[in-house]
PDB file of C-alpha atoms and ligand atoms in Angstrom:
ATOM      1  CA  MET A   1      -8.927  16.001  -3.837  1.00 49.00           C
ATOM      2  CA  THR A   2      -5.892  16.862  -2.015  1.00 46.00           C
ATOM      3  CA  THR A   3      -4.470  20.319  -2.265  1.00 45.00           C
ATOM      4  CA  SER A   4      -1.060  21.554  -1.977  1.00 51.00           C
ATOM      5  CA  GLN A   5      -1.655  23.109   1.305  1.00 68.00           C
ATOM      6  CA  ALA A   6      -2.664  19.240   2.430  1.00 85.00           C
ATOM      7  CA  ALA A   7      -1.023  18.295   5.892  1.00 92.00           C
ATOM      8  CA  PRO A   8       1.692  15.852   5.737  1.00 95.00           C
ATOM      9  CA  VAL A   9       1.266  12.252   7.491  1.00 96.00           C
ATOM     10  CA  LEU A  10       4.023  10.687   7.335  1.00 98.00           C
ATOM     11  CA  ARG A  11       7.422  12.092   5.863  1.00 98.00           C
ATOM     12  CA  MET A  12      10.336  10.440   5.416  1.00 98.00           C
ATOM     13  CA  SER A  13      13.611  12.297   5.185  1.00 98.00           C
ATOM     14  CA  ASP A  14      16.990  10.248   3.385  1.00 98.00           C
ATOM     15  CA  VAL A  15      16.865   7.050   5.243  1.00 98.00           C
ATOM     16  CA  THR A  16      19.271   4.839   4.988  1.00 97.00           C
ATOM     17  CA  ARG A  17      18.923   0.918   6.163  1.00 97.00           C
ATOM     18  CA  LEU A  18      21.572  -1.474   5.941  1.00 96.00           C
ATOM     19  CA  TYR A  19      21.616  -5.149   7.184  1.00 94.00           C
ATOM     20  CA  ALA A  20      23.840  -7.631   8.687  1.00 90.00           C
ATOM     21  CA  THR A  21      25.030  -9.945   6.608  1.00 88.00           C
ATOM     22  CA  LYS A  22      27.701 -13.447   5.967  1.00 87.00           C
ATOM     23  CA  GLN A  23      29.274 -11.136   3.513  1.00 83.00           C
ATOM     24  CA  GLY A  24      29.157  -7.997   5.410  1.00 85.00           C
ATOM     25  CA  GLY A  25      26.472  -4.881   5.043  1.00 87.00           C
ATOM     26  CA  LEU A  26      23.638  -5.046   2.696  1.00 92.00           C
ATOM     27  CA  HIS A  27      22.274  -1.645   1.898  1.00 93.00           C
ATOM     28  CA  VAL A  28      18.804  -1.746   1.189  1.00 96.00           C
ATOM     29  CA  LEU A  29      17.344   1.882   0.441  1.00 97.00           C
ATOM     30  CA  ALA A  30      20.576   4.702   0.198  1.00 95.00           C
ATOM     31  CA  GLY A  31      18.940   7.380   2.020  1.00 96.00           C
ATOM     32  CA  VAL A  32      15.801   7.807   0.510  1.00 98.00           C
ATOM     33  CA  SER A  33      13.488  11.006   0.858  1.00 98.00           C
ATOM     34  CA  LEU A  34       8.917  11.000   0.131  1.00 97.00           C
ATOM     35  CA  GLU A  35       6.372  12.951   2.304  1.00 98.00           C
ATOM     36  CA  VAL A  36       2.228  11.789   2.138  1.00 97.00           C
ATOM     37  CA  CYS A  37      -0.136  14.644   2.896  1.00 95.00           C
ATOM     38  CA  GLN A  38      -3.510  14.368   4.110  1.00 92.00           C
ATOM     39  CA  GLY A  39      -6.232  12.765   1.208  1.00 90.00           C
ATOM     40  CA  GLU A  40      -3.428  11.149  -1.057  1.00 94.00           C
ATOM     41  CA  PHE A  41      -2.996   8.043  -2.924  1.00 94.00           C
ATOM     42  CA  VAL A  42       1.168   7.674  -3.384  1.00 97.00           C
ATOM     43  CA  THR A  43       3.056   4.775  -5.316  1.00 98.00           C
ATOM     44  CA  ILE A  44       6.365   3.196  -5.290  1.00 98.00           C
ATOM     45  CA  ILE A  45       7.242   1.194  -8.249  1.00 97.00           C
ATOM     46  CA  GLY A  46      11.263  -0.620  -7.983  1.00 94.00           C
ATOM     47  CA  PRO A  47      12.625  -2.901  -9.138  1.00 92.00           C
ATOM     48  CA  SER A  48      12.489  -7.191  -7.219  1.00 93.00           C
ATOM     49  CA  GLY A  49      14.702  -6.023  -4.402  1.00 94.00           C
ATOM     50  CA  SER A  50      15.290  -2.027  -4.015  1.00 95.00           C
ATOM     51  CA  GLY A  51      13.759  -2.316  -0.295  1.00 97.00           C
ATOM     52  CA  LYS A  52       9.820  -1.298  -1.089  1.00 97.00           C
ATOM     53  CA  SER A  53       8.839  -3.719   1.535  1.00 97.00           C
ATOM     54  CA  THR A  54      11.557  -2.463   3.713  1.00 97.00           C
ATOM     55  CA  LEU A  55      10.298   1.329   3.795  1.00 98.00           C
ATOM     56  CA  LEU A  56       6.731   0.391   4.952  1.00 97.00           C
ATOM     57  CA  ASN A  57       8.054  -1.759   7.373  1.00 96.00           C
ATOM     58  CA  ILE A  58       9.922   1.474   7.993  1.00 97.00           C
ATOM     59  CA  ALA A  59       7.261   3.670   8.085  1.00 97.00           C
ATOM     60  CA  ALA A  60       4.829   1.525  10.101  1.00 95.00           C
ATOM     61  CA  GLY A  61       7.827   1.632  12.702  1.00 94.00           C
ATOM     62  CA  ILE A  62       8.114  -1.879  13.086  1.00 94.00           C
ATOM     63  CA  GLU A  63      11.905  -0.832  11.635  1.00 95.00           C
ATOM     64  CA  GLU A  64      14.196   1.909  12.194  1.00 96.00           C
ATOM     65  CA  PRO A  65      16.602   3.332  10.090  1.00 97.00           C
ATOM     66  CA  ASN A  66      19.980   2.928  10.276  1.00 97.00           C
ATOM     67  CA  THR A  67      20.345   7.212   9.722  1.00 97.00           C
ATOM     68  CA  GLY A  68      17.655   9.288   8.354  1.00 98.00           C
ATOM     69  CA  GLN A  69      14.559  10.010  10.122  1.00 97.00           C
ATOM     70  CA  VAL A  70      10.729   8.623   9.644  1.00 98.00           C
ATOM     71  CA  ALA A  71       8.192  10.667  11.370  1.00 97.00           C
ATOM     72  CA  LEU A  72       3.710  10.035  11.380  1.00 97.00           C
ATOM     73  CA  PHE A  73       1.949  13.048  11.653  1.00 95.00           C
ATOM     74  CA  GLY A  74      -1.146  13.127  14.347  1.00 91.00           C
ATOM     75  CA  ALA A  75      -4.892  14.641  12.064  1.00 86.00           C
ATOM     76  CA  ASP A  76      -3.504  18.429  14.286  1.00 88.00           C
ATOM     77  CA  GLY A  77      -0.012  18.081  11.913  1.00 89.00           C
ATOM     78  CA  ALA A  78       1.829  17.417  15.135  1.00 93.00           C
ATOM     79  CA  PRO A  79       3.867  14.500  14.827  1.00 94.00           C
ATOM     80  CA  LEU A  80       3.174  11.087  17.468  1.00 94.00           C
ATOM     81  CA  ALA A  81       5.777   9.830  19.472  1.00 92.00           C
ATOM     82  CA  LYS A  82       5.767   6.686  17.461  1.00 91.00           C
ATOM     83  CA  ARG A  83       4.688   5.049  14.679  1.00 92.00           C
ATOM     84  CA  LEU A  84       4.044   1.351  15.841  1.00 89.00           C
ATOM     85  CA  GLY A  85       0.133   0.525  15.961  1.00 87.00           C
ATOM     86  CA  GLN A  86      -0.410   4.214  14.257  1.00 91.00           C
ATOM     87  CA  VAL A  87      -0.493   2.901  10.798  1.00 93.00           C
ATOM     88  CA  ALA A  88      -3.138   0.048   9.416  1.00 92.00           C
ATOM     89  CA  TYR A  89      -0.681  -2.476   7.238  1.00 93.00           C
ATOM     90  CA  MET A  90      -0.845  -5.006   5.038  1.00 93.00           C
ATOM     91  CA  PRO A  91       1.964  -6.885   4.520  1.00 91.00           C
ATOM     92  CA  GLN A  92       2.861  -8.134   1.433  1.00 89.00           C
ATOM     93  CA  ARG A  93       3.020 -11.733   2.358  1.00 85.00           C
ATOM     94  CA  ASP A  94      -0.744 -12.467   4.113  1.00 77.00           C
ATOM     95  CA  LEU A  95      -0.168 -13.185   7.395  1.00 85.00           C
ATOM     96  CA  LEU A  96      -3.533 -14.949   8.148  1.00 94.00           C
ATOM     97  CA  LEU A  97      -4.026 -16.801  11.880  1.00 95.00           C
ATOM     98  CA  PRO A  98      -4.856 -20.376  10.248  1.00 96.00           C
ATOM     99  CA  TRP A  99      -7.039 -21.104  12.778  1.00 96.00           C
ATOM    100  CA  ARG A 100      -9.498 -18.112  13.174  1.00 97.00           C
ATOM    101  CA  THR A 101     -12.295 -18.387  10.025  1.00 97.00           C
ATOM    102  CA  ALA A 102     -12.477 -15.373   7.237  1.00 97.00           C
ATOM    103  CA  LEU A 103     -14.689 -13.067   8.600  1.00 97.00           C
ATOM    104  CA  ASP A 104     -12.218 -13.267  12.426  1.00 96.00           C
ATOM    105  CA  ASN A 105      -9.400 -12.409  10.244  1.00 96.00           C
ATOM    106  CA  ALA A 106     -11.115 -10.137   8.651  1.00 96.00           C
ATOM    107  CA  THR A 107     -12.602  -8.268  11.573  1.00 96.00           C
ATOM    108  CA  LEU A 108      -8.519  -8.722  13.608  1.00 93.00           C
ATOM    109  CA  GLY A 109      -7.845  -4.937  14.044  1.00 89.00           C
ATOM    110  CA  LEU A 110     -11.054  -3.817  15.022  1.00 91.00           C
ATOM    111  CA  GLU A 111     -10.789  -6.408  17.872  1.00 91.00           C
ATOM    112  CA  LEU A 112      -7.017  -4.918  18.592  1.00 86.00           C
ATOM    113  CA  GLN A 113      -9.190  -1.806  19.348  1.00 87.00           C
ATOM    114  CA  SER A 114     -11.105  -3.414  21.987  1.00 89.00           C
ATOM    115  CA  VAL A 115     -14.468  -3.271  19.400  1.00 92.00           C
ATOM    116  CA  SER A 116     -16.101  -6.180  20.521  1.00 94.00           C
ATOM    117  CA  ARG A 117     -16.709  -9.763  18.024  1.00 93.00           C
ATOM    118  CA  ALA A 118     -20.112  -9.123  17.172  1.00 95.00           C
ATOM    119  CA  GLN A 119     -19.304  -5.667  16.396  1.00 95.00           C
ATOM    120  CA  ALA A 120     -16.495  -6.213  14.165  1.00 95.00           C
ATOM    121  CA  ARG A 121     -19.051  -8.888  12.834  1.00 96.00           C
ATOM    122  CA  GLN A 122     -21.661  -6.899  11.835  1.00 96.00           C
ATOM    123  CA  ARG A 123     -18.725  -4.748   9.927  1.00 94.00           C
ATOM    124  CA  ALA A 124     -17.566  -7.135   8.166  1.00 95.00           C
ATOM    125  CA  THR A 125     -20.513  -8.647   6.821  1.00 95.00           C
ATOM    126  CA  PRO A 126     -21.444  -6.767   4.714  1.00 92.00           C
ATOM    127  CA  LEU A 127     -18.300  -6.183   2.619  1.00 90.00           C
ATOM    128  CA  LEU A 128     -17.700  -9.834   1.599  1.00 93.00           C
ATOM    129  CA  ASP A 129     -19.702  -9.265  -1.228  1.00 89.00           C
ATOM    130  CA  THR A 130     -18.404  -6.656  -1.755  1.00 83.00           C
ATOM    131  CA  PHE A 131     -14.156  -8.303  -1.552  1.00 85.00           C
ATOM    132  CA  GLY A 132     -15.649 -11.441  -3.123  1.00 85.00           C
ATOM    133  CA  LEU A 133     -15.862 -13.641  -0.115  1.00 92.00           C
ATOM    134  CA  SER A 134     -19.633 -13.591   0.393  1.00 91.00           C
ATOM    135  CA  GLY A 135     -20.321 -18.009   1.264  1.00 94.00           C
ATOM    136  CA  PHE A 136     -16.938 -18.137   2.285  1.00 96.00           C
ATOM    137  CA  ALA A 137     -16.787 -16.206   5.619  1.00 96.00           C
ATOM    138  CA  THR A 138     -16.397 -19.686   8.013  1.00 97.00           C
ATOM    139  CA  GLU A 139     -13.477 -20.965   5.835  1.00 97.00           C
ATOM    140  CA  LEU A 140     -10.505 -21.317   7.312  1.00 97.00           C
ATOM    141  CA  PRO A 141      -7.227 -19.450   5.360  1.00 96.00           C
ATOM    142  CA  GLN A 142      -5.720 -23.053   4.040  1.00 96.00           C
ATOM    143  CA  ASN A 143      -9.539 -23.277   2.482  1.00 96.00           C
ATOM    144  CA  LEU A 144      -8.878 -19.758   0.311  1.00 94.00           C
ATOM    145  CA  SER A 145      -7.359 -19.507  -3.019  1.00 88.00           C
ATOM    146  CA  GLY A 146      -4.522 -16.915  -3.195  1.00 84.00           C
ATOM    147  CA  GLY A 147      -6.150 -14.608  -4.429  1.00 83.00           C
ATOM    148  CA  MET A 148      -8.471 -15.006  -1.473  1.00 89.00           C
ATOM    149  CA  ARG A 149      -6.154 -14.442   1.499  1.00 91.00           C
ATOM    150  CA  GLN A 150      -4.738 -11.457  -0.169  1.00 88.00           C
ATOM    151  CA  ARG A 151      -9.170 -10.430  -0.036  1.00 89.00           C
ATOM    152  CA  VAL A 152      -9.317 -11.108   3.187  1.00 94.00           C
ATOM    153  CA  ALA A 153      -6.175  -9.565   4.120  1.00 93.00           C
ATOM    154  CA  PHE A 154      -7.078  -6.608   2.676  1.00 89.00           C
ATOM    155  CA  LEU A 155      -9.911  -6.209   3.960  1.00 91.00           C
ATOM    156  CA  ARG A 156      -8.592  -6.225   7.076  1.00 93.00           C
ATOM    157  CA  THR A 157      -6.559  -3.943   5.904  1.00 91.00           C
ATOM    158  CA  VAL A 158     -10.241  -1.310   5.232  1.00 88.00           C
ATOM    159  CA  LEU A 159     -11.675  -2.454   8.738  1.00 90.00           C
ATOM    160  CA  ALA A 160      -9.288  -1.421  10.296  1.00 87.00           C
ATOM    161  CA  GLY A 161      -9.216   2.264   9.619  1.00 79.00           C
ATOM    162  CA  LYS A 162      -6.518   3.939  10.794  1.00 81.00           C
ATOM    163  CA  GLY A 163      -5.314   7.609   8.792  1.00 84.00           C
ATOM    164  CA  LEU A 164      -2.704   5.980   6.764  1.00 93.00           C
ATOM    165  CA  MET A 165      -2.986   2.431   5.360  1.00 93.00           C
ATOM    166  CA  LEU A 166       0.096   0.852   3.615  1.00 96.00           C
ATOM    167  CA  LEU A 167      -0.184  -1.705   0.993  1.00 95.00           C
ATOM    168  CA  ASP A 168       1.996  -3.704   0.278  1.00 96.00           C
ATOM    169  CA  GLU A 169       1.615  -5.440  -3.313  1.00 94.00           C
ATOM    170  CA  PRO A 170      -2.558  -5.396  -2.511  1.00 91.00           C
ATOM    171  CA  PHE A 171      -4.108  -7.069  -5.162  1.00 89.00           C
ATOM    172  CA  GLY A 172      -0.077  -8.816  -6.669  1.00 86.00           C
ATOM    173  CA  ALA A 173      -1.952 -12.327  -6.388  1.00 79.00           C
ATOM    174  CA  LEU A 174      -4.868 -11.962  -8.277  1.00 82.00           C
ATOM    175  CA  ASP A 175      -6.517 -11.875 -11.464  1.00 84.00           C
ATOM    176  CA  ALA A 176      -7.175  -9.145 -13.592  1.00 85.00           C
ATOM    177  CA  LEU A 177     -11.332  -9.328 -13.815  1.00 84.00           C
ATOM    178  CA  THR A 178     -10.903  -8.704  -9.797  1.00 82.00           C
ATOM    179  CA  ARG A 179      -7.950  -6.915  -9.371  1.00 86.00           C
ATOM    180  CA  ALA A 180     -10.583  -4.119 -11.977  1.00 86.00           C
ATOM    181  CA  ASP A 181     -13.492  -4.847  -9.657  1.00 82.00           C
ATOM    182  CA  MET A 182     -10.835  -4.177  -6.806  1.00 82.00           C
ATOM    183  CA  HIS A 183      -9.513  -0.656  -8.112  1.00 88.00           C
ATOM    184  CA  ALA A 184     -13.233   0.780  -8.514  1.00 85.00           C
ATOM    185  CA  TRP A 185     -14.380  -0.462  -5.379  1.00 78.00           C
ATOM    186  CA  LEU A 186     -10.915   1.147  -3.786  1.00 82.00           C
ATOM    187  CA  LEU A 187     -11.744   4.197  -5.988  1.00 84.00           C
ATOM    188  CA  SER A 188     -15.090   4.566  -4.782  1.00 78.00           C
ATOM    189  CA  LEU A 189     -13.551   4.252  -1.130  1.00 71.00           C
ATOM    190  CA  TRP A 190     -11.212   6.880  -1.683  1.00 71.00           C
ATOM    191  CA  GLN A 191     -13.068   9.185  -3.574  1.00 70.00           C
ATOM    192  CA  GLY A 192     -15.676   9.377  -0.628  1.00 66.00           C
ATOM    193  CA  LEU A 193     -13.387   9.098   2.312  1.00 65.00           C
ATOM    194  CA  GLY A 194     -10.589  10.948   1.598  1.00 67.00           C
ATOM    195  CA  ARG A 195      -7.886   8.376   3.286  1.00 82.00           C
ATOM    196  CA  THR A 196      -4.416   8.473   2.523  1.00 92.00           C
ATOM    197  CA  ALA A 197      -2.229   5.579   1.118  1.00 94.00           C
ATOM    198  CA  LEU A 198       1.438   4.796   0.281  1.00 97.00           C
ATOM    199  CA  MET A 199       1.026   1.853  -1.459  1.00 97.00           C
ATOM    200  CA  VAL A 200       3.704  -0.458  -3.234  1.00 97.00           C
ATOM    201  CA  THR A 201       2.630  -2.111  -6.310  1.00 96.00           C
ATOM    202  CA  HIS A 202       4.004  -3.556  -9.950  1.00 93.00           C
ATOM    203  CA  ASP A 203       1.587  -2.481 -12.154  1.00 93.00           C
ATOM    204  CA  VAL A 204       2.043   0.801 -14.180  1.00 95.00           C
ATOM    205  CA  GLU A 205      -1.660   1.501 -14.957  1.00 94.00           C
ATOM    206  CA  GLU A 206      -2.896   0.462 -10.978  1.00 94.00           C
ATOM    207  CA  ALA A 207      -0.339   2.845 -10.014  1.00 96.00           C
ATOM    208  CA  LEU A 208      -1.202   5.984 -12.097  1.00 97.00           C
ATOM    209  CA  LEU A 209      -4.729   4.595 -12.069  1.00 95.00           C
ATOM    210  CA  LEU A 210      -5.087   4.978  -8.400  1.00 94.00           C
ATOM    211  CA  SER A 211      -2.560   7.555  -7.336  1.00 95.00           C
ATOM    212  CA  HIS A 212      -1.669  11.322  -6.968  1.00 95.00           C
ATOM    213  CA  LYS A 213       2.005  10.931  -7.883  1.00 97.00           C
ATOM    214  CA  VAL A 214       4.725   7.873  -8.004  1.00 97.00           C
ATOM    215  CA  TYR A 215       7.643   7.033  -6.597  1.00 98.00           C
ATOM    216  CA  LEU A 216      10.121   5.735  -8.596  1.00 96.00           C
ATOM    217  CA  LEU A 217      13.063   3.514  -6.723  1.00 96.00           C
ATOM    218  CA  THR A 218      16.551   2.604  -8.753  1.00 93.00           C
ATOM    219  CA  ALA A 219      17.685  -1.301  -8.374  1.00 91.00           C
ATOM    220  CA  SER A 220      19.426  -1.629  -4.652  1.00 90.00           C
ATOM    221  CA  PRO A 221      20.118   0.055  -3.017  1.00 93.00           C
ATOM    222  CA  GLY A 222      17.010   1.232  -2.915  1.00 94.00           C
ATOM    223  CA  ARG A 223      16.579   5.201  -3.931  1.00 95.00           C
ATOM    224  CA  VAL A 224      13.465   7.936  -5.449  1.00 96.00           C
ATOM    225  CA  ARG A 225      14.970   7.745  -8.664  1.00 94.00           C
ATOM    226  CA  HIS A 226      11.915   9.883 -10.279  1.00 93.00           C
ATOM    227  CA  VAL A 227       8.792  11.354  -7.779  1.00 95.00           C
ATOM    228  CA  LEU A 228       6.052  11.710 -10.602  1.00 95.00           C
ATOM    229  CA  PRO A 229       2.624  12.924  -9.917  1.00 96.00           C
ATOM    230  CA  VAL A 230      -0.726  12.230 -11.910  1.00 97.00           C
ATOM    231  CA  PRO A 231      -2.386  15.052 -12.501  1.00 96.00           C
ATOM    232  CA  LEU A 232      -5.560  13.370 -14.410  1.00 95.00           C
ATOM    233  CA  PRO A 233      -8.720  14.458 -12.847  1.00 93.00           C
ATOM    234  CA  TRP A 234     -10.787  13.184  -9.766  1.00 89.00           C
ATOM    235  CA  PRO A 235     -12.904  11.467  -9.739  1.00 88.00           C
ATOM    236  CA  ARG A 236     -11.830   8.757 -11.500  1.00 91.00           C
ATOM    237  CA  THR A 237     -12.840   5.518 -13.260  1.00 90.00           C
ATOM    238  CA  PRO A 238     -10.946   2.602 -14.385  1.00 89.00           C
ATOM    239  CA  ALA A 239     -12.764   3.773 -18.050  1.00 92.00           C
ATOM    240  CA  MET A 240      -9.330   6.435 -18.375  1.00 95.00           C
ATOM    241  CA  VAL A 241      -6.607   3.480 -18.698  1.00 94.00           C
ATOM    242  CA  ALA A 242      -8.004   4.341 -22.325  1.00 95.00           C
ATOM    243  CA  THR A 243      -7.600   8.938 -22.880  1.00 97.00           C
ATOM    244  CA  PRO A 244      -4.332  10.313 -24.036  1.00 97.00           C
ATOM    245  CA  GLU A 245      -3.855  11.844 -21.177  1.00 97.00           C
ATOM    246  CA  PHE A 246      -3.128   8.085 -19.433  1.00 97.00           C
ATOM    247  CA  VAL A 247      -1.779   6.700 -22.414  1.00 97.00           C
ATOM    248  CA  GLN A 248       0.700   9.537 -22.475  1.00 97.00           C
ATOM    249  CA  LEU A 249       1.365   9.130 -18.537  1.00 96.00           C
ATOM    250  CA  LYS A 250       1.741   4.940 -18.800  1.00 96.00           C
ATOM    251  CA  ALA A 251       4.263   5.586 -21.498  1.00 95.00           C
ATOM    252  CA  ASN A 252       6.860   8.211 -19.422  1.00 93.00           C
ATOM    253  CA  LEU A 253       6.359   5.972 -16.221  1.00 93.00           C
ATOM    254  CA  LEU A 254       7.357   3.734 -18.954  1.00 93.00           C
ATOM    255  CA  HIS A 255      10.439   4.536 -20.172  1.00 91.00           C
ATOM    256  CA  TYR A 256      12.060   5.390 -16.774  1.00 89.00           C
ATOM    257  CA  LEU A 257      11.588   2.331 -15.832  1.00 87.00           C
ATOM    258  CA  ARG A 258      13.211   0.333 -19.178  1.00 86.00           C
ATOM    259  CA  THR A 259      16.364   3.233 -19.152  1.00 82.00           C
ATOM    260  CA  PRO A 260      18.661   2.350 -17.062  1.00 72.00           C
ATOM    261  CA  ALA A 261      19.485   4.826 -14.050  1.00 68.00           C
ATOM    262  CA  MET A 262      22.959   6.117 -15.767  1.00 64.00           C
ATOM    263  CA  ALA A 263      21.234   7.240 -18.849  1.00 59.00           C
ATOM    264  CA  LEU A 264      18.927   9.092 -17.132  1.00 55.00           C
TER     265      LEU A 264
HETATM  266  N1  LIG B   1      15.416  -8.570   7.875  1.00 89.32           N
HETATM  267  C1  LIG B   1      16.386  -9.165   6.818  1.00 89.32           C
HETATM  268  N2  LIG B   1      18.189  -9.071   7.172  1.00 89.32           N
HETATM  269  C2  LIG B   1      18.596  -9.601   6.093  1.00 89.32           C
HETATM  270  N3  LIG B   1      18.358  -8.414   4.939  1.00 89.32           N
HETATM  271  C3  LIG B   1      17.207  -8.493   4.473  1.00 89.32           C
HETATM  272  C4  LIG B   1      16.027  -8.565   5.210  1.00 89.32           C
HETATM  273  N4  LIG B   1      14.712  -8.066   5.257  1.00 89.32           N
HETATM  274  C5  LIG B   1      15.498  -7.852   3.375  1.00 89.32           C
HETATM  275  N5  LIG B   1      16.559  -7.573   3.760  1.00 89.32           N
HETATM  276  C6  LIG B   1      16.638  -7.765   1.714  1.00 89.32           C
HETATM  277  O1  LIG B   1      16.652  -6.708   1.782  1.00 89.32           O
HETATM  278  C7  LIG B   1      16.703  -6.762  -0.189  1.00 89.32           C
HETATM  279  C8  LIG B   1      15.006  -5.581  -0.339  1.00 89.32           C
HETATM  280  O2  LIG B   1      14.291  -6.677   0.145  1.00 89.32           O
HETATM  281  P1  LIG B   1      13.139  -6.036   0.395  1.00 89.32           P
HETATM  282  O3  LIG B   1      11.605  -7.341   0.681  1.00 89.32           O
HETATM  283  O4  LIG B   1      13.358  -4.600   1.357  1.00 89.32           O
HETATM  284  O5  LIG B   1      12.741  -6.280  -1.121  1.00 89.32           O
HETATM  285  P2  LIG B   1      10.781  -5.255  -1.969  1.00 89.32           P
HETATM  286  O6  LIG B   1      11.733  -4.392  -2.935  1.00 89.32           O
HETATM  287  O7  LIG B   1      10.233  -5.491  -1.232  1.00 89.32           O
HETATM  288  O8  LIG B   1      11.098  -6.939  -3.103  1.00 89.32           O
HETATM  289  P3  LIG B   1       9.246  -7.041  -3.857  1.00 89.32           P
HETATM  290  O9  LIG B   1       9.656  -6.667  -4.862  1.00 89.32           O
HETATM  291  O10 LIG B   1      10.874  -8.331  -4.270  1.00 89.32           O
HETATM  292  O11 LIG B   1       9.655  -7.818  -3.328  1.00 89.32           O
HETATM  293  C9  LIG B   1      17.443  -7.787   0.001  1.00 89.32           C
HETATM  294  O12 LIG B   1      17.780  -8.055  -0.654  1.00 89.32           O
HETATM  295  C10 LIG B   1      16.272  -8.708   1.040  1.00 89.32           C
HETATM  296  O13 LIG B   1      17.426 -10.294   0.701  1.00 89.32           O
HETATM  297 MG1  LIG B   2       8.318  -6.370  -1.276  1.00 89.32          MG
END
């Protein structure tokens, strides 16, 4: 998979973010630095309110940091002039368009890239089954469960085909079995295509199974508390969660999550 020479796709250096509130300034991110390289799957774990979604918004170019630098890099290794529109972003809320069917919501990213609707549907249709959506292609979002809506949004993000995918709790609303199916599917996609991702999750096993490295954020204001490399071999399979190496990594990560930052 990746090597230490892999080129960076996203680099954040010392990023801070403050929001103006009636009570004064709300300090959300306090000097966060992180790097995602070509072909890497990187995960962020942190308490609610630690600024994880804010961090993805900044990476996507929807928001700017108050201080610090953020850069996306193209395939040639040169920094891109702007971030907006350069990544595939699955926000925490599914943001499906209520008037478009499941299939036509899934194809939205392709259509925004000027792919015709007919062609976009042709590319999306074979994936409906894998995403647990066959039989629901012509349904409107209001007729889908929360988990289904999340899978439509995930399919839209995967189909958008950008080099970097930003995923904000993509499996959060899925039941355990569907979640395990999606992990198995995502691992096979990853190992086949070598895509790059930055994902937010609260699920420790999911983070370890899918990732090359895990960034742990402190409670608000978010700072990087620890970066845990995941030296499990590739290709990965869901069965690895039962191996002694995995169990040890999980114990390490849980230790960091359960110990107050001051005590470490
Ligand atoms: N546009 C905004 N204006 C003011 N405050 C905001 C804004 N966006 C986010 N916040 C605040 O910033 C803090 C961090 O929010 P953020 O959504 O990034 O956290 P999070 O780590 O993703 O949390 P969760 O795990 O619950 O999704 C929260 O206190 C939130 O209320
Ligand atoms: Mg969030």
